[in-house]
Structures are given as C-alpha cells and as structure tokens.
Amino acid sequence: MTTPLAIKRMTRERQVLEKENSDYFVRFEDNDLLEFEAYVVGPDDTLYQHKLIKLHFEIPENYPMVPPKVTFLQHSGHRIHPNLYVEGKVCLSILGTWAGEPWAFGMNCNTVLITIRSLLDNEPYKHEPGREDDPQFNRFVEYTTWRWLLLDYLEREAQPAAREFLLKHLRERGSRMMDELRRQQAAHSQIVQFASPYINGPSNIRPEYPHLIQELSDFIAEAQEQVPATSGGIKRPLDESPPAPTNVQHTTDEPERQQPKRAKTEEEDNDTSHIIDLTFSSSPEPEGSDSEGKEATGMAKSTFAPAKASAE
C-alpha cells in the first residue's frame, strides 16, 4: 500500500516541529500525524508578550499540495487581533482564507506558525484593511489577553505534555510577568473601561488588576511546586540562573552527562526563512459586528467585571 504524500511529509515535519524552541510548542497525539495542537509564544516587547496563541492543525490527505486547516482556540472574550476570530477562523492568504499570496508547495506547518507569530505586534489594528493604529484597542488587547490568552489556557489545559509546557512557561517568565502586570496597573490607573472597535456599544470590561495579579500569582506558585523530576528536584527563584560549574575534573568512569537541549535558531531551521509579511488580514467588517462579541461554542464566559462608567 502506498503511503499518502501527507504522511510522508508530516513524518519529516514532525521532527522539526517538536524540537524545543522559543517560538512555539507543538504536541502530536500519539502517532496521529494528520492532527496536532500548538501554542505560539507572543514576541517580547509587543502587546502579546508572555501571552500564547493556541492553534489546532488538521492536515488534509493532499498536503502539501494544499495548506493545512488551522483553527484558533480562544475560550472566552472578544476579538484580540484582526487575523484571529473568536469562533476560530485564522485569516491568512497562505491558508486560503484571504486574498493575497497563496499557499506554495515549499511551505509547511512551520511557515504557518512563524507567520502567525509575526502578526503579533504593537499595532494590531493596522492589520485590518484600511485602518490605522488604534491606541484604545492596543490597551484593550494588552489588558484582556492576560486572561484570554494565558489564564484561560492555564485553567483548561489537561493534556499532560501541553500543561507542562504552560507551567514551564510560567517558571521561566513568572517574575517578568508579575512586574509587567503591575506596571500596566500603574499606567492604566485612570482608565475606567477598555474599548474595542469590534464590540458594539460599551465593552463592559473595566480594569480588575488585583484579581488578575492574584490569579497569575497562584498559577506561578503552582508551577514552582510542580518542577519535573528530570530537573533533579532543585527549585530556584524565578529567573535565577543555575550556579556556574566549577573547574573540578571528575575522574570517575561515569559517562558524560547529556547536554541540555538548546533552543534552535532561525539559522538552524531552514524552514523558518519563509515568513509571509502580511499587512492585512480580512475584508473590512462593520465596526461593532455582533459576531465578535459572541463566545465560541462551549466556551466559558469571561470573568471580567462589568463596568459601571463610560469609557475613558
């Protein structure tokens, strides 16, 4: 029996996708090569830093002649980027969901992941055709994504490998997360309500920083308590580097210890060079579209408290 082209291609791609790196985390379920989930890590120094974008990939049988089907997984809230819809649509020309540069045979799942990550910047509303930067939307994204792109995932992720990735994410970034959240609390002390052009009428989302800080702090504490056994059980404060090795030479016959995995760089992965630079995402929609405020099927309601006052 001839092995389908998609299986052959994904057998090779899986080896690259599952390598530890700083851009994303990929998890395949058992030996199913035609379906997997991924967490894209928000770039540093952007509105999405420390946050995550969860995606579900379905690989068609005639892949890579056609692109994969990619679904954005957001459990609650409203739209946080022009290219990403609460109901799951990912708007990219290479996925066939928008006019523009089409999918090419030389592209792969890594291309899709890196392209989506490249869209997470400090001026997301400019990715909407014909729109300019919107400072109010920027503040909306910066605040709400703490829950919708981080805390919601921490509350719901049950798959062991994916959950360990989330806890590792907290162990590595916890101190910086708390510092950034407190910085935003001070900077937004005069804001009464966060506004979004995708919400029809008042957003009813007001700052609740103390609640967010407490929730995040609890998850960080959980992450610190659940250090994997492979780490030797040694717990260190967040962001503290391990002690420098000494110059003592051991003369035992024990084999050398395996070096820890090193995060790959773009130079090491030949597939990362094909990043699609997109400046738009979807056709213009009427501002305040009702569909943007709806929660996806089976998704929990946001715990943000309703505002009692008008926007800033």
Coordinates of C-alpha atoms in Angstrom, one line a residue:
M1 CA 0.0 0.0 0.0
T2 CA 1.4 3.4 -1.0
T3 CA 1.9 5.8 1.9
P4 CA 0.0 9.0 1.3
L5 CA 2.0 12.1 0.5
A6 CA 0.7 13.9 3.6
I7 CA 2.0 11.1 5.9
K8 CA 5.4 11.2 4.3
R9 CA 5.7 14.9 4.5
M10 CA 4.4 15.1 8.1
T11 CA 6.8 12.4 9.2
R12 CA 9.7 14.7 8.3
E13 CA 8.0 17.9 9.6
R14 CA 7.2 16.4 13.0
Q15 CA 10.9 16.0 13.7
V16 CA 11.3 19.8 13.3
L17 CA 8.1 20.9 14.9
E18 CA 8.6 19.0 18.1
K19 CA 12.1 20.4 18.6
E20 CA 12.3 22.7 21.6
N21 CA 12.4 26.3 20.5
S22 CA 11.4 29.7 21.8
D23 CA 8.7 30.5 19.1
Y24 CA 6.2 27.8 19.7
F25 CA 5.3 24.4 21.2
V26 CA 3.8 21.6 19.2
R27 CA 2.1 18.4 20.5
F28 CA 1.0 15.5 18.4
E29 CA -1.5 13.0 19.9
D30 CA 0.2 9.5 19.9
N31 CA 1.0 8.6 16.3
D32 CA -1.6 10.7 14.5
L33 CA 0.4 12.7 12.0
L34 CA -2.5 14.5 10.5
E35 CA -3.7 16.4 13.5
F36 CA -1.9 18.4 16.2
E37 CA -2.1 21.4 18.5
A38 CA 0.3 24.2 19.0
Y39 CA 1.0 27.2 21.3
V40 CA 2.6 30.2 19.6
V41 CA 4.6 32.3 22.1
G42 CA 3.9 36.1 21.8
P43 CA 7.1 38.0 20.9
D44 CA 8.8 40.0 23.6
D45 CA 8.3 43.8 23.6
T46 CA 4.9 43.6 22.0
L47 CA 1.3 43.8 23.3
Y48 CA 1.3 40.0 23.2
Q49 CA 4.5 39.3 25.2
H50 CA 4.1 36.4 27.7
K51 CA 0.7 35.5 26.1
L52 CA 0.0 32.4 24.0
I53 CA -2.0 31.7 20.8
K54 CA -3.4 28.1 20.8
L55 CA -4.0 26.6 17.4
H56 CA -5.4 23.3 16.1
F57 CA -4.0 21.9 12.8
E58 CA -5.7 19.4 10.6
I59 CA -3.6 18.1 7.7
P60 CA -5.6 17.1 4.5
E61 CA -4.6 14.0 2.6
N62 CA -3.3 16.0 -0.4
Y63 CA -1.0 18.1 1.8
P64 CA 1.4 19.8 1.0
M65 CA -0.3 20.5 -2.4
V66 CA -2.9 22.4 -0.3
P67 CA -2.5 24.2 3.1
P68 CA -3.4 22.8 6.5
K69 CA -6.7 23.7 8.1
V70 CA -5.9 25.9 11.1
T71 CA -8.3 26.8 13.9
F72 CA -7.6 29.5 16.6
L73 CA -8.7 28.3 20.1
Q74 CA -9.9 31.1 22.3
H75 CA -12.1 30.0 25.2
S76 CA -13.8 33.3 26.1
G77 CA -13.9 37.0 25.4
H78 CA -13.8 39.2 22.3
R79 CA -11.5 39.6 19.2
I80 CA -7.9 40.3 20.1
H81 CA -6.4 40.6 16.6
P82 CA -7.8 41.3 13.1
N83 CA -6.5 38.0 11.8
L84 CA -7.8 35.8 14.7
Y85 CA -11.6 35.3 15.2
V86 CA -13.2 34.2 18.5
E87 CA -15.1 31.5 16.5
G88 CA -11.8 30.0 15.3
K89 CA -11.0 31.5 11.9
V90 CA -7.4 32.3 11.1
C91 CA -7.3 34.8 8.3
L92 CA -4.2 34.3 6.2
S93 CA -3.7 34.3 2.4
I94 CA -1.5 31.2 2.6
L95 CA -4.3 29.3 4.3
G96 CA -6.7 30.4 1.6
T97 CA -8.8 32.5 3.9
W98 CA -7.9 35.8 2.4
A99 CA -6.9 37.1 -1.0
G100 CA -3.1 37.5 -1.4
E101 CA 0.0 35.3 -1.7
P102 CA -1.3 31.8 -2.0
W103 CA 0.0 28.5 -0.5
A104 CA 3.0 27.1 -2.2
F105 CA 4.3 23.5 -2.2
G106 CA 7.5 24.6 -0.5
M107 CA 5.7 26.0 2.5
N108 CA 4.9 23.9 5.6
C109 CA 3.4 24.0 9.1
N110 CA 6.4 25.8 10.5
T111 CA 5.8 28.5 7.9
V112 CA 2.2 29.0 9.2
L113 CA 3.3 29.1 12.8
I114 CA 6.1 31.7 12.2
T115 CA 3.8 33.8 10.0
I116 CA 1.1 33.9 12.7
R117 CA 3.7 34.9 15.3
S118 CA 5.0 37.7 13.1
L119 CA 1.5 39.3 13.2
L120 CA 1.6 39.7 16.9
D121 CA 2.9 43.2 17.2
N122 CA 2.3 46.6 18.9
E123 CA -0.2 47.9 16.3
P124 CA -2.6 45.0 15.6
Y125 CA -5.4 47.1 14.3
K126 CA -3.3 48.2 11.3
H127 CA -3.7 44.6 10.0
E128 CA -7.3 45.5 9.3
P129 CA -7.6 46.7 5.7
G130 CA -7.7 50.5 5.5
R131 CA -7.3 51.0 9.2
E132 CA -4.7 52.9 11.2
D133 CA -3.2 52.2 14.7
D134 CA -5.8 52.4 17.4
P135 CA -4.4 53.2 20.9
Q136 CA -7.6 52.3 22.6
F137 CA -7.6 48.8 21.0
N138 CA -4.0 48.4 22.0
R139 CA -4.8 49.0 25.7
F140 CA -7.8 46.6 25.3
V141 CA -5.5 43.9 23.9
E142 CA -2.8 44.4 26.4
Y143 CA -5.2 44.0 29.3
T144 CA -7.7 41.4 28.2
T145 CA -5.1 38.9 26.8
W146 CA -3.8 38.2 30.2
R147 CA -7.0 36.2 30.7
W148 CA -8.0 35.2 27.2
L149 CA -4.5 34.2 26.0
L150 CA -3.0 32.9 29.3
L151 CA -5.1 32.3 32.3
D152 CA -7.9 30.6 30.3
Y153 CA -5.4 28.2 28.9
L154 CA -3.9 27.5 32.3
E155 CA -7.3 26.8 33.7
R156 CA -8.4 24.4 30.9
E157 CA -5.3 22.6 29.5
A158 CA -5.5 19.0 30.7
Q159 CA -3.1 17.2 28.3
P160 CA 0.0 16.4 30.3
A161 CA 2.7 17.5 27.9
A162 CA 0.9 20.7 27.0
R163 CA 0.2 21.5 30.6
E164 CA 3.9 21.0 31.5
F165 CA 4.8 23.4 28.7
L166 CA 2.4 26.0 30.2
L167 CA 3.9 25.6 33.7
K168 CA 7.4 25.7 32.3
H169 CA 6.4 29.0 30.6
L170 CA 5.4 30.4 34.0
R171 CA 8.6 29.1 35.7
E172 CA 10.8 30.9 33.1
R173 CA 8.8 34.1 32.9
G174 CA 6.9 34.4 36.1
S175 CA 8.8 37.3 37.7
R176 CA 8.7 39.3 34.5
M177 CA 5.0 38.6 34.1
M178 CA 4.3 40.0 37.5
D179 CA 6.4 43.0 37.0
E180 CA 4.8 43.8 33.7
L181 CA 1.3 43.3 35.1
R182 CA 2.0 45.7 38.0
R183 CA 3.5 48.2 35.6
Q184 CA 0.3 48.1 33.5
Q185 CA -1.8 48.5 36.6
A186 CA 0.0 51.7 37.4
A187 CA 0.0 53.0 33.9
H188 CA -3.8 52.4 33.5
S189 CA -4.9 53.6 36.9
Q190 CA -7.1 56.3 35.3
I191 CA -8.9 54.0 32.8
V192 CA -12.5 53.3 33.7
Q193 CA -13.3 50.9 30.8
F194 CA -11.4 49.3 27.9
A195 CA -12.8 49.8 24.4
S196 CA -12.6 47.8 21.2
P197 CA -13.8 48.7 17.7
Y198 CA -15.0 45.1 17.4
I199 CA -17.6 45.5 20.2
N200 CA -21.0 47.1 19.5
G201 CA -21.5 49.5 22.3
P202 CA -19.8 49.6 25.7
S203 CA -17.3 46.8 26.2
N204 CA -18.3 46.4 29.9
I205 CA -14.7 45.5 30.6
R206 CA -13.1 47.5 33.3
P207 CA -9.7 47.1 35.0
E208 CA -9.6 44.4 37.6
Y209 CA -5.8 44.2 38.1
P210 CA -5.8 43.0 41.7
H211 CA -7.8 39.9 40.7
L212 CA -5.6 39.2 37.7
I213 CA -2.5 39.6 39.8
Q214 CA -3.8 37.2 42.4
E215 CA -4.8 34.5 39.8
L216 CA -1.5 34.8 38.0
S217 CA 0.5 34.6 41.3
D218 CA -1.4 31.4 42.2
F219 CA -0.6 29.7 38.9
I220 CA 3.1 30.7 39.2
A221 CA 3.2 29.2 42.7
E222 CA 1.7 26.0 41.3
A223 CA 4.3 25.9 38.5
Q224 CA 7.1 26.3 41.0
E225 CA 5.7 23.4 43.1
Q226 CA 5.5 21.1 40.1
V227 CA 9.1 21.0 39.0
P228 CA 9.6 17.9 36.8
A229 CA 11.6 15.1 38.3
T230 CA 14.1 15.4 35.4
S231 CA 15.2 18.7 36.9
G232 CA 16.7 16.9 39.9
G233 CA 14.1 18.4 42.2
I234 CA 16.1 21.6 42.7
K235 CA 13.8 24.6 43.0
R236 CA 15.2 28.1 42.4
P237 CA 13.6 31.5 42.5
L238 CA 12.0 32.6 39.2
D239 CA 14.5 33.8 36.6
E240 CA 17.5 32.8 38.8
S241 CA 20.3 31.2 36.7
P242 CA 21.8 27.9 37.9
P243 CA 25.2 28.1 39.6
A244 CA 28.2 28.2 37.4
P245 CA 30.1 24.9 37.0
T246 CA 33.4 24.5 38.8
N247 CA 36.7 23.6 37.3
V248 CA 37.0 20.4 39.3
Q249 CA 37.7 17.4 37.0
H250 CA 36.0 14.2 37.9
T251 CA 38.0 11.0 37.4
T252 CA 35.1 8.5 37.8
D253 CA 34.2 6.2 35.0
E254 CA 30.7 7.6 34.8
P255 CA 29.6 8.5 31.2
E256 CA 29.4 12.2 30.4
R257 CA 26.0 13.7 31.1
Q258 CA 24.0 14.6 28.1
Q259 CA 24.0 18.3 27.4
P260 CA 20.6 20.0 27.8
K261 CA 18.6 20.8 24.7
R262 CA 19.5 24.1 23.1
A263 CA 16.7 26.2 21.5
K264 CA 17.0 26.2 17.8
T265 CA 17.7 29.4 16.0
E266 CA 16.3 30.5 12.7
E267 CA 19.6 29.8 11.0
E268 CA 19.4 26.2 12.2
D269 CA 16.0 25.6 10.8
N270 CA 15.9 26.1 7.1
D271 CA 12.1 26.2 7.0
T272 CA 11.9 29.4 9.1
S273 CA 13.2 31.6 6.4
H274 CA 9.9 31.7 4.5
I275 CA 7.9 34.1 6.7
I276 CA 5.0 35.8 5.0
D277 CA 4.9 39.5 5.8
L278 CA 1.2 40.4 5.9
T279 CA -0.1 43.8 6.5
F280 CA -3.8 43.0 6.3
S281 CA -6.0 40.1 7.3
S282 CA -9.6 40.2 6.4
S283 CA -12.1 42.2 4.5
P284 CA -13.4 45.2 6.4
E285 CA -16.3 44.4 8.6
P286 CA -18.8 46.9 10.2
E287 CA -17.3 48.1 13.4
G288 CA -19.1 46.5 16.3
S289 CA -20.1 43.4 14.5
D290 CA -22.2 41.3 16.8
S291 CA -20.4 38.1 15.9
E292 CA -17.2 39.4 17.5
G293 CA -18.8 39.6 20.9
K294 CA -20.1 36.1 20.9
E295 CA -18.3 33.4 22.8
A296 CA -17.3 30.3 20.9
T297 CA -19.4 27.1 21.3
G298 CA -18.8 25.6 24.7
M299 CA -16.5 28.4 25.8
A300 CA -16.6 29.8 29.3
K301 CA -17.8 33.3 30.0
S302 CA -15.2 36.0 30.7
T303 CA -14.8 36.8 34.4
F304 CA -14.1 40.4 33.7
A305 CA -16.4 42.5 35.8
P306 CA -18.9 44.8 34.0
A307 CA -18.1 48.5 34.1
K308 CA -20.4 51.0 35.7
A309 CA -19.0 54.0 34.0
S310 CA -18.3 55.1 30.5
A311 CA -15.0 54.6 28.6
E312 CA -12.0 56.8 29.2

